[in-house]
Amino acid sequence: MRILAVDDDEIILELLKATLEVEGFTDVQTATSGQQALYLIHEEPQPFDCILLDIQMPEMDGISLCAKIRSMSAYRKCPILMITAMSDRKYIDRAFSAGATDYVNKPFDVLELGTRIKLAKKLNDERKAYAESSFKVDALRTELQESKKCDLSEPISIQDVDGVITYLAFENYLLQLSRAGLFSSTVFAIKVTNVRSIYTRCSPSDFVYTITDIGEAIALNVKHLQCLVSYRGDGVFVCVCHHGQHLNTEEFEINVRNTLYGMDLTYEGGASLPVRLVFGNLESAGFFAKQGTLKMLLKAVENVETKSVAESSKNALVSQTVGTETRFRDREPNSHMNIFE
Amino acid sequence: MPLDPKLQERINEIRSRFLEVLNERLLEFGEIRTKLDENACSETEMVNLRFGVHKIIGVSSTLGFDRLGDFATGTMQDIEAFVQSENDVSIRYSLMDSLDALLAEIRSISLNEATS
């Protein structure tokens, strides 16, 4: 794995190199500024597989650099780890919003850093395997459509939408908040209840576009609350807000539905694509401080799944009742006619 | 969990280099401390102080200097407060105190390393 480490402190760069080498990562290049890092990235014929960034650097800080790197097509899915002494929430939020995959606080524990880099390697290997398989099936267009279709339960990486991050980054973000003792967060989930029908009727790319549009509609309506949104799979979006207590849930639900209505989503043939949403309860991090923020996330997901099942049962009951009434009304004239006949 | 011997060896080398850097910081921060006392510290000097202290925070505990890391963190908090206060006298004195403590810790580390 080819790694680029960027830090204005040469001692840190030496420490990183030493730690990485012991873990078996010997191909490590270093840069002492954002400009130098960008130069190396442009000059390298092959993209780096993993990037480690300090935040506080003169001229261009690590967060701006992260956003610049993320905007390059070759680096859209590359693991970017922020390694920084900045533990304030504003830095954590900005780093993940700019596309960071993970966040390691300095001073770092060399053993922990090794583990986190190995996780990044795993992510990178999976990314490469996926890219390779996509390349292979490219020759067989028909098969491509089916092969590329991700599993319904898999997270989808939504690109180029402000406030929407990958699911891995979302989990890492929650873990980082927990590590930094920042529990003033609210987590909730939103489920697309008819996701299976959308998944079945859409082509793989259209399914991704639809999920992206829904993600955008959600993110747009929580932007003012410093929220991060992610798609977890199975039609479930998860959101974490710093100012969740200010979220007017009723208004939010109406706004998301209106935004989606305005998007006028359609299937390939032009038929209308309805999106049915169920909104889960807000879970406050304070209650989960001891158990960890990931438990809070699971609770939010469980809650929306339960609501979704309840909603489906209610709808089934309503349609059954309506069906019975319709049948009864349909029979009435007949009965009437029968009487008079 | 004990570190890999190879890594430990590399960390010891880096530690020695860090001590050299600390001695340079002693001079640099000492000058800024004098200017703070005279209330003649420029914006550039404050930026340099912030970056220098930030670097100490980033590496000290990893290299086994936990106390130094704590002093540096305290100094950083006072730097932030001083910059935000736009030259409040009491905050300036507080910054000078924490900088004195940081400099004393650097001197103590240098002395210990020289005698050991």
Coordinates of C-alpha atoms in Angstrom, one line a residue:
Chain A
M1 CA 0.0 0.0 0.0
R2 CA 1.4 3.4 -1.0
I3 CA 0.9 6.0 1.7
L4 CA 1.3 9.7 1.6
A5 CA 1.8 11.4 5.1
V6 CA 1.5 15.2 5.3
D7 CA 2.5 17.1 8.4
D8 CA 4.5 20.3 9.0
D9 CA 6.4 18.6 11.8
E10 CA 9.2 16.4 10.6
I11 CA 9.4 14.6 13.9
I12 CA 5.8 13.4 13.5
L13 CA 6.6 12.3 9.9
E14 CA 9.5 10.3 11.2
L15 CA 7.4 8.7 13.9
L16 CA 4.7 7.9 11.3
K17 CA 7.2 6.3 9.0
A18 CA 8.7 4.2 11.8
T19 CA 5.3 3.0 13.0
L20 CA 4.2 2.2 9.5
E21 CA 7.3 0.4 8.5
V22 CA 7.0 -1.9 11.5
E23 CA 3.5 -2.7 10.4
G24 CA 4.8 -3.6 7.0
F25 CA 4.0 -0.4 5.1
T26 CA 7.3 0.5 3.7
D27 CA 6.2 2.6 0.7
V28 CA 5.6 5.9 2.5
Q29 CA 6.2 9.3 1.1
T30 CA 6.0 12.5 3.1
A31 CA 5.2 16.1 2.6
T32 CA 5.6 19.0 5.0
S33 CA 2.9 21.3 3.5
G34 CA -0.3 21.1 1.6
Q35 CA 1.3 22.5 -1.5
Q36 CA 4.0 19.9 -1.5
A37 CA 1.4 17.2 -1.0
L38 CA -0.6 18.4 -4.0
Y39 CA 2.6 18.5 -6.1
L40 CA 3.4 14.9 -5.1
I41 CA -0.1 13.8 -5.9
H42 CA 0.0 15.4 -9.3
E43 CA 3.4 14.1 -10.1
E44 CA 2.9 10.4 -9.1
P45 CA 1.8 8.3 -12.0
Q46 CA -0.1 6.0 -9.7
P47 CA -2.5 7.4 -7.1
F48 CA -1.6 6.8 -3.4
D49 CA -3.6 4.2 -1.6
C50 CA -4.0 6.0 1.7
I51 CA -3.4 9.5 2.9
L52 CA -2.6 10.7 6.4
L53 CA -3.1 14.4 7.1
D54 CA -2.4 16.8 9.9
I55 CA -5.0 19.5 10.4
Q56 CA -3.0 22.5 11.7
M57 CA -0.5 23.4 9.1
P58 CA 0.6 26.9 7.9
E59 CA -0.9 28.3 4.7
M60 CA -3.2 25.4 3.6
D61 CA -4.6 23.4 6.6
G62 CA -5.3 19.7 6.5
I63 CA -9.1 20.1 6.1
S64 CA -8.8 22.3 3.0
L65 CA -6.2 19.8 1.6
C66 CA -8.5 16.9 2.3
A67 CA -11.4 18.6 0.4
K68 CA -9.0 19.3 -2.5
I69 CA -7.8 15.7 -2.6
R70 CA -11.3 14.3 -2.4
S71 CA -12.4 16.4 -5.4
M72 CA -9.9 14.5 -7.6
S73 CA -11.5 11.6 -9.4
A74 CA -8.7 9.2 -8.5
Y75 CA -9.1 9.9 -4.8
R76 CA -12.9 9.8 -4.3
K77 CA -12.8 6.6 -2.3
C78 CA -9.2 6.6 -1.1
P79 CA -8.9 6.3 2.7
I80 CA -8.0 9.7 4.2
L81 CA -7.0 9.7 7.9
M82 CA -6.7 12.9 9.8
I83 CA -3.9 12.6 12.4
T84 CA -4.2 15.7 14.5
A85 CA -3.9 17.3 18.0
M86 CA -7.2 19.3 17.2
S87 CA -9.8 17.6 19.3
D88 CA -12.5 20.3 19.2
R89 CA -15.8 19.3 17.7
K90 CA -15.7 21.9 15.0
Y91 CA -12.5 20.3 13.6
I92 CA -13.9 16.8 13.8
D93 CA -17.1 18.0 12.0
R94 CA -15.2 19.9 9.3
A95 CA -12.8 17.1 8.7
F96 CA -15.5 14.5 8.1
S97 CA -17.6 16.9 6.0
A98 CA -14.5 17.5 3.9
G99 CA -14.3 13.7 3.2
A100 CA -12.1 12.3 5.9
T101 CA -12.5 8.6 6.5
D102 CA -11.1 8.5 10.0
Y103 CA -9.7 10.7 12.7
V104 CA -6.8 9.9 15.0
N105 CA -5.8 12.2 17.8
K106 CA -2.3 13.2 18.5
P107 CA -0.3 12.3 20.5
F108 CA -1.1 9.0 19.0
D109 CA -0.5 5.5 20.4
V110 CA 1.7 3.7 18.0
L111 CA -0.1 0.5 18.4
E112 CA -3.5 2.1 17.8
L113 CA -2.2 3.9 14.8
G114 CA -1.1 0.6 13.3
T115 CA -4.5 -0.9 13.8
R116 CA -6.2 2.1 12.2
I117 CA -3.9 2.0 9.2
K118 CA -4.6 -1.8 8.8
L119 CA -8.3 -0.9 8.7
A120 CA -7.6 1.6 6.0
K121 CA -5.7 -1.0 4.1
K122 CA -8.6 -3.4 4.3
L123 CA -10.9 -0.7 3.0
N124 CA -8.4 0.0 0.2
D125 CA -8.1 -3.7 -0.7
E126 CA -11.9 -3.9 -0.9
R127 CA -12.1 -0.8 -3.1
K128 CA -9.4 -2.2 -5.4
A129 CA -11.1 -5.6 -5.7
Y130 CA -14.4 -3.8 -6.5
A131 CA -12.8 -1.6 -9.1
E132 CA -11.1 -4.6 -10.6
S133 CA -14.3 -6.6 -10.8
S134 CA -16.0 -3.7 -12.4
F135 CA -13.3 -3.4 -15.0
K136 CA -13.6 -7.1 -15.8
V137 CA -17.3 -7.1 -16.3
D138 CA -17.1 -3.9 -18.3
A139 CA -16.6 -6.1 -21.4
L140 CA -19.9 -7.8 -20.8
R141 CA -22.4 -5.0 -20.7
T142 CA -25.5 -7.1 -20.0
E143 CA -23.9 -8.9 -17.2
L144 CA -22.5 -5.6 -15.9
Q145 CA -25.9 -4.3 -15.1
E146 CA -26.6 -7.2 -12.8
S147 CA -23.1 -7.7 -11.4
K148 CA -22.7 -4.1 -10.5
K149 CA -26.0 -4.0 -8.7
C150 CA -25.0 -3.8 -5.1
D151 CA -26.8 -5.8 -2.5
L152 CA -29.9 -4.0 -1.1
S153 CA -28.5 -4.2 2.4
E154 CA -25.1 -2.6 1.5
P155 CA -24.3 1.0 2.2
I156 CA -24.0 3.2 -0.9
S157 CA -21.3 5.9 -1.1
I158 CA -23.2 9.0 -2.1
Q159 CA -20.9 11.4 -4.0
D160 CA -20.8 15.2 -4.3
V161 CA -23.6 16.0 -1.8
D162 CA -22.8 18.5 0.9
G163 CA -23.2 17.0 4.4
V164 CA -23.5 13.4 3.1
I165 CA -20.6 11.0 4.0
T166 CA -19.8 7.3 3.5
Y167 CA -21.2 4.9 6.1
L168 CA -17.7 4.0 7.3
A169 CA -16.8 7.6 7.8
F170 CA -20.2 8.1 9.6
E171 CA -19.4 5.3 12.1
N172 CA -15.8 6.6 12.6
Y173 CA -17.2 10.1 13.1
L174 CA -19.5 8.8 15.9
L175 CA -16.6 6.9 17.5
Q176 CA -14.5 10.0 17.4
L177 CA -17.2 12.0 19.1
S178 CA -17.3 9.3 21.8
R179 CA -13.5 9.2 22.2
A180 CA -13.4 13.0 22.5
G181 CA -16.2 12.9 25.1
L182 CA -18.5 15.0 22.9
F183 CA -21.9 13.5 23.6
S184 CA -24.2 16.5 22.8
S185 CA -25.4 14.8 19.6
T186 CA -28.7 13.5 18.3
V187 CA -28.9 10.6 16.0
F188 CA -32.0 9.5 14.1
A189 CA -32.8 7.4 11.1
I190 CA -35.1 7.6 8.1
K191 CA -36.3 4.6 6.2
V192 CA -37.5 4.4 2.6
T193 CA -40.2 1.8 3.1
N194 CA -40.7 1.0 -0.5
V195 CA -36.9 0.6 -1.2
R196 CA -37.3 -3.0 -2.3
S197 CA -39.7 -2.0 -5.0
I198 CA -37.5 0.9 -6.1
Y199 CA -34.5 -1.5 -6.1
T200 CA -36.3 -4.1 -8.2
R201 CA -37.5 -1.6 -10.8
C202 CA -34.4 0.5 -11.2
S203 CA -31.2 -0.2 -13.1
P204 CA -28.2 -0.3 -10.8
S205 CA -27.1 3.2 -11.7
D206 CA -30.6 4.6 -11.4
F207 CA -30.9 3.1 -7.9
V208 CA -27.8 4.9 -6.8
Y209 CA -29.1 8.1 -8.3
T210 CA -32.4 7.8 -6.5
I211 CA -30.7 7.1 -3.2
T212 CA -28.4 10.1 -3.9
D213 CA -31.5 12.3 -4.5
I214 CA -33.1 11.1 -1.3
G215 CA -29.9 11.7 0.6
E216 CA -29.7 15.2 -0.9
A217 CA -33.3 16.0 0.1
I218 CA -32.6 14.9 3.7
A219 CA -29.2 16.8 3.9
L220 CA -30.7 20.0 2.5
N221 CA -33.2 20.1 5.2
V222 CA -30.8 19.5 8.1
K223 CA -28.0 21.7 6.8
H224 CA -28.7 24.4 9.4
L225 CA -28.3 22.0 12.3
Q226 CA -24.7 20.9 11.5
C227 CA -25.9 17.5 10.5
L228 CA -24.1 14.7 8.8
V229 CA -26.1 12.1 6.8
S230 CA -25.2 8.7 5.5
Y231 CA -26.9 5.8 3.6
R232 CA -26.6 2.6 5.6
G233 CA -28.4 0.2 3.2
D234 CA -31.8 -1.4 3.2
G235 CA -33.4 2.0 2.6
V236 CA -32.1 3.4 5.8
F237 CA -30.5 6.9 6.1
V238 CA -28.8 7.8 9.3
C239 CA -28.3 11.4 10.5
V240 CA -26.3 12.9 13.4
C241 CA -26.9 16.5 14.5
H242 CA -25.0 18.7 16.8
H243 CA -28.1 20.9 17.4
G244 CA -30.7 18.1 17.2
Q245 CA -32.7 19.6 20.0
H246 CA -33.6 22.4 17.6
L247 CA -35.0 20.0 15.0
N248 CA -38.7 20.4 14.5
T249 CA -39.5 16.9 13.4
E250 CA -42.9 17.6 11.9
E251 CA -41.6 20.5 9.9
F252 CA -38.5 18.5 8.8
E253 CA -40.6 15.6 7.6
I254 CA -42.9 17.9 5.6
N255 CA -39.8 19.7 4.1
V256 CA -38.1 16.5 3.1
R257 CA -41.2 15.2 1.4
N258 CA -41.7 18.6 -0.3
T259 CA -38.1 18.6 -1.5
L260 CA -38.5 15.1 -2.9
Y261 CA -41.8 16.1 -4.5
G262 CA -40.0 19.0 -6.2
M263 CA -37.4 16.6 -7.5
D264 CA -40.1 14.8 -9.5
L265 CA -38.3 11.5 -9.4
T266 CA -39.2 9.0 -12.2
Y267 CA -38.3 5.5 -13.3
E268 CA -36.5 5.1 -16.6
G269 CA -39.7 4.9 -18.7
G270 CA -41.0 8.2 -17.2
A271 CA -43.4 6.6 -14.7
S272 CA -43.5 8.4 -11.4
L273 CA -41.2 7.0 -8.7
P274 CA -42.9 7.4 -5.3
V275 CA -40.6 7.6 -2.2
R276 CA -42.4 6.5 1.0
L277 CA -40.5 7.6 4.1
V278 CA -40.8 6.8 7.8
F279 CA -38.9 9.0 10.3
G280 CA -37.5 7.4 13.4
N281 CA -37.3 9.0 16.9
L282 CA -34.4 11.2 17.9
E283 CA -31.9 9.4 20.1
S284 CA -29.9 11.7 22.3
A285 CA -26.2 10.8 22.8
G286 CA -26.2 11.8 26.5
F287 CA -28.1 8.6 27.4
F288 CA -25.7 6.5 25.5
A289 CA -22.4 8.1 26.7
K290 CA -21.3 5.0 28.6
Q291 CA -22.5 2.4 26.1
G292 CA -21.0 4.2 23.2
T293 CA -22.3 6.1 20.3
L294 CA -22.6 3.1 18.0
K295 CA -25.2 1.6 20.3
M296 CA -27.1 4.9 19.9
L297 CA -26.9 4.5 16.2
L298 CA -28.2 0.9 16.3
K299 CA -31.0 2.0 18.6
A300 CA -32.0 4.7 16.0
V301 CA -31.9 2.1 13.2
E302 CA -34.0 -0.4 15.2
N303 CA -36.5 2.3 16.0
V304 CA -37.0 3.3 12.4
E305 CA -37.3 -0.4 11.3
T306 CA -39.9 -1.0 14.0
K307 CA -41.9 2.0 12.8
S308 CA -41.5 0.9 9.3
V309 CA -43.0 -2.5 10.0
A310 CA -45.8 -0.9 12.0
E311 CA -46.5 1.5 9.1
S312 CA -46.6 -1.4 6.6
S313 CA -49.0 -3.4 8.8
K314 CA -51.2 -0.3 9.2
N315 CA -51.2 0.3 5.4
A316 CA -52.0 -3.4 4.8
L317 CA -54.9 -3.2 7.2
V318 CA -56.2 0.0 5.6
S319 CA -56.0 -1.4 2.1
Q320 CA -57.7 -4.6 3.4
T321 CA -60.5 -2.5 4.9
V322 CA -60.8 -0.3 1.9
G323 CA -60.8 -3.5 -0.2
T324 CA -63.7 -4.9 1.9
E325 CA -65.6 -1.7 1.7
T326 CA -65.1 -1.5 -2.0
R327 CA -66.2 -5.1 -2.5
F328 CA -69.3 -4.4 -0.3
R329 CA -70.1 -1.2 -2.3
D330 CA -69.6 -3.1 -5.5
R331 CA -71.9 -5.8 -4.3
E332 CA -74.6 -3.4 -3.2
P333 CA -75.9 -2.3 -6.6
N334 CA -75.8 -5.9 -7.6
S335 CA -77.7 -7.0 -4.5
H336 CA -80.1 -4.2 -5.2
M337 CA -80.5 -5.2 -8.7
N338 CA -80.9 -8.8 -7.6
I339 CA -83.7 -7.8 -5.3
F340 CA -85.5 -5.9 -8.0
E341 CA -84.8 -8.5 -10.5
Chain B
M1 CA 1.9 -4.3 25.5
P2 CA 5.7 -3.9 24.8
L3 CA 6.7 -2.3 21.5
D4 CA 8.4 -4.1 18.7
P5 CA 12.2 -3.8 19.5
K6 CA 12.8 -2.3 16.0
L7 CA 10.2 0.3 16.6
Q8 CA 11.4 1.1 20.1
E9 CA 14.9 1.6 18.6
R10 CA 13.5 4.0 16.0
I11 CA 11.5 5.9 18.6
N12 CA 14.6 6.3 20.7
E13 CA 16.4 7.9 17.8
I14 CA 13.4 10.2 17.1
R15 CA 13.3 11.0 20.8
S16 CA 16.9 12.3 20.6
R17 CA 16.1 14.5 17.7
F18 CA 13.1 15.8 19.5
L19 CA 15.3 16.8 22.4
E20 CA 17.5 18.8 20.0
V21 CA 14.3 20.5 18.7
L22 CA 13.2 21.2 22.3
N23 CA 16.5 23.1 22.9
E24 CA 15.8 25.3 19.9
R25 CA 12.3 25.9 21.2
L26 CA 13.8 27.0 24.5
L27 CA 15.5 29.9 22.8
E28 CA 12.6 30.7 20.5
F29 CA 9.9 30.6 23.2
G30 CA 12.2 32.5 25.6
E31 CA 12.4 35.4 23.3
I32 CA 8.7 35.5 22.8
R33 CA 8.2 35.3 26.6
T34 CA 10.4 38.4 27.0
K35 CA 8.3 40.2 24.3
L36 CA 5.1 39.2 26.0
D37 CA 6.4 40.7 29.2
E38 CA 7.1 44.0 27.3
N39 CA 3.7 43.7 25.6
A40 CA 5.6 43.8 22.3
C41 CA 4.7 40.5 20.8
S42 CA 3.9 40.6 17.1
E43 CA 1.1 38.6 15.4
T44 CA 3.7 36.6 13.5
E45 CA 5.4 35.7 16.8
M46 CA 2.1 34.6 18.3
V47 CA 1.5 32.4 15.2
N48 CA 5.0 30.9 15.5
L49 CA 4.4 30.3 19.2
R50 CA 1.1 28.5 18.5
F51 CA 2.7 26.3 15.8
G52 CA 5.6 25.5 18.0
V53 CA 3.5 24.6 21.0
H54 CA 1.1 22.6 18.8
K55 CA 4.0 20.5 17.6
I56 CA 5.1 19.7 21.2
I57 CA 1.5 18.6 22.0
G58 CA 1.4 16.4 18.9
V59 CA 4.5 14.4 19.8
S60 CA 5.4 14.6 23.4
S61 CA 3.3 11.8 24.9
T62 CA 4.1 9.4 22.1
L63 CA 7.8 9.9 22.9
G64 CA 7.2 9.5 26.7
F65 CA 7.0 13.1 27.8
D66 CA 3.5 13.2 29.2
R67 CA 4.1 16.1 31.6
L68 CA 5.6 18.2 28.8
G69 CA 2.4 17.5 26.8
D70 CA 0.2 18.6 29.7
F71 CA 2.2 21.9 30.1
A72 CA 2.0 22.5 26.3
T73 CA -1.7 21.9 26.3
G74 CA -2.1 24.4 29.1
T75 CA 0.0 26.9 27.2
M76 CA -2.0 26.4 24.0
Q77 CA -5.3 27.1 25.9
D78 CA -3.8 30.3 27.1
I79 CA -2.6 31.3 23.7
E80 CA -6.1 30.8 22.2
A81 CA -7.6 32.8 25.1
F82 CA -5.0 35.6 24.6
V83 CA -5.6 35.8 20.9
Q84 CA -9.3 35.9 21.3
S85 CA -9.1 38.5 24.1
E86 CA -7.2 40.9 21.9
N87 CA -4.5 41.6 24.4
D88 CA -6.2 41.4 27.8
V89 CA -3.7 42.1 30.5
S90 CA -4.7 39.3 32.9
I91 CA -4.8 36.7 30.2
R92 CA -1.4 37.9 29.0
Y93 CA 0.0 37.3 32.5
S94 CA -1.7 33.9 32.6
L95 CA -0.1 33.0 29.2
M96 CA 3.3 34.2 30.6
D97 CA 2.9 31.9 33.6
S98 CA 2.0 28.9 31.6
L99 CA 4.8 29.6 29.2
D100 CA 7.2 29.9 32.1
A101 CA 6.0 26.5 33.3
L102 CA 6.5 25.0 29.9
L103 CA 10.0 26.4 29.6
A104 CA 10.9 25.1 33.1
E105 CA 9.7 21.6 32.0
I106 CA 11.8 21.8 28.9
R107 CA 14.9 22.9 30.9
S108 CA 14.3 20.1 33.4
I109 CA 14.0 17.5 30.6
S110 CA 17.2 18.8 29.0
L111 CA 19.0 18.6 32.3
N112 CA 17.8 15.1 33.0
E113 CA 18.8 13.9 29.6
A114 CA 22.2 15.5 29.9
T115 CA 22.9 13.9 33.3
S116 CA 21.5 10.5 32.5

